[in-house]
Amino acid sequence: MRAALQFLFLPVLAIATVAQAGFTAAPGAGMLPPMAPEAVDTAAADLYWPEGAPGPRTLLVAPDSLRLGDVLQVAVDVPDTMASWPDSLLVPDQDWLGVAGTDQHGILIQEPGDPPPAGALWPEVPSGSRRLVRALRVWGLDPFMVRVPGWASPVITVTPRLAAADSLVPVRDPRPLGWRPAGWLAWALGGLFLLGVLVWRLRALRRPRRVPPDTEPPGYPWLEVICDLQELWDEGLPERGRTREFLDRLAALARRYAAGRYLVEACGMTGPELQAVCVARGHDPGPVRELAAVITAADSARYHPVPPSAAAARRAAGRLLAVMNRVRILPRHRAVDPKLSLRAEAAWRRMTGELGAAVDLPDTGEGEAS
């Protein structure tokens, strides 16, 4: 039994020994070496220099570290015998380094004794030389150098525009608008309701008003008009050849009746104008059209070069009486002057007898109320 247990225990002891040896190995044994930091590549921008031209005597840059978007000053010293150069001199061949300023071909020329540009701690211009300076704007974040034939600048570092971490604006949680969705919905429904009321009101104002058939206008204009028509007829103007004067006064009576019957300013209107206003207010267009025709015919006849005949004047008076007979309203619900009422009834009977042939419409009692 003991031998069997020893036989089973030996493999377990061997596995434990191997594991212990693996964990206590020398440092680095069986492990990957630490990773070395990756080297940062340095970009290079070659500045244009014409072939055959004398080479630059030195290359100066300022500053040696800047932020994204800042201006880098680049200068070369050339012999003072070099009097001309192309516009593309010292222009970089990289897109992330561009010429600064609006003048893409501007180069600052410095002679011996001139001070260096602001921020550039450069030595004075040597005797027998002149210094050509160009401003370049940096749009890349990688460290870089600029090169001209025979010269290369030190490595220039670029930092982001925000140099300090404390200059970042803290990000806040979204703030509520102060209105719940239910409030916005209530305001929207209220606005739609007010808009609907406004549209309905505007349409109601533009819609022609219909006058009820039983609407009674204030007063009874036909009472006075029929009396004045009788007085005009009794003057006998058509028989004396004064038909123009008769038709002028007849048109005035027609307009006065229209003003009182339909409550419009008819005294200064023509026949078509009167018809348009009355129809727009909702009156029955039939009688209005006949009354407007009486006014139009009277106006045309009295201004005609040939004086109208007495028969034409009689027909015009008969047409006015016929229209009044169709739309007049008898005074039943409002008190009127008894003397005026008796006088008007007598004048109505007489003018109906005088102009009976022209009155082709039956008497309807109260007449049509439009």
PDB file of N, CA, C and O in Angstrom, residues 33-37:
ATOM      1  N   PRO A  33      11.733  41.148 -23.875  1.00  0.00           N
ATOM      2  CA  PRO A  33      12.451  42.342 -23.414  1.00  0.00           C
ATOM      3  C   PRO A  33      11.540  43.566 -23.452  1.00  0.00           C
ATOM      4  O   PRO A  33      10.572  43.614 -24.214  1.00  0.00           O
ATOM      5  N   PRO A  34      11.791  44.566 -22.621  1.00  0.00           N
ATOM      6  CA  PRO A  34      10.952  45.784 -22.651  1.00  0.00           C
ATOM      7  C   PRO A  34      11.064  46.497 -23.990  1.00  0.00           C
ATOM      8  O   PRO A  34      12.117  46.487 -24.626  1.00  0.00           O
ATOM      9  N   MET A  35       9.911  47.135 -24.384  1.00  0.00           N
ATOM     10  CA  MET A  35       9.858  47.824 -25.680  1.00  0.00           C
ATOM     11  C   MET A  35      10.544  49.171 -25.586  1.00  0.00           C
ATOM     12  O   MET A  35      10.334  49.931 -24.633  1.00  0.00           O
ATOM     13  N   ALA A  36      11.359  49.458 -26.552  1.00  0.00           N
ATOM     14  CA  ALA A  36      12.041  50.744 -26.592  1.00  0.00           C
ATOM     15  C   ALA A  36      11.095  51.801 -27.150  1.00  0.00           C
ATOM     16  O   ALA A  36      10.273  51.506 -28.010  1.00  0.00           O
ATOM     17  N   PRO A  37      11.156  53.024 -26.653  1.00  0.00           N
ATOM     18  CA  PRO A  37      10.278  54.081 -27.204  1.00  0.00           C
ATOM     19  C   PRO A  37      10.566  54.328 -28.671  1.00  0.00           C
ATOM     20  O   PRO A  37      11.709  54.284 -29.120  1.00  0.00           O
TER      21      PRO A  37
END
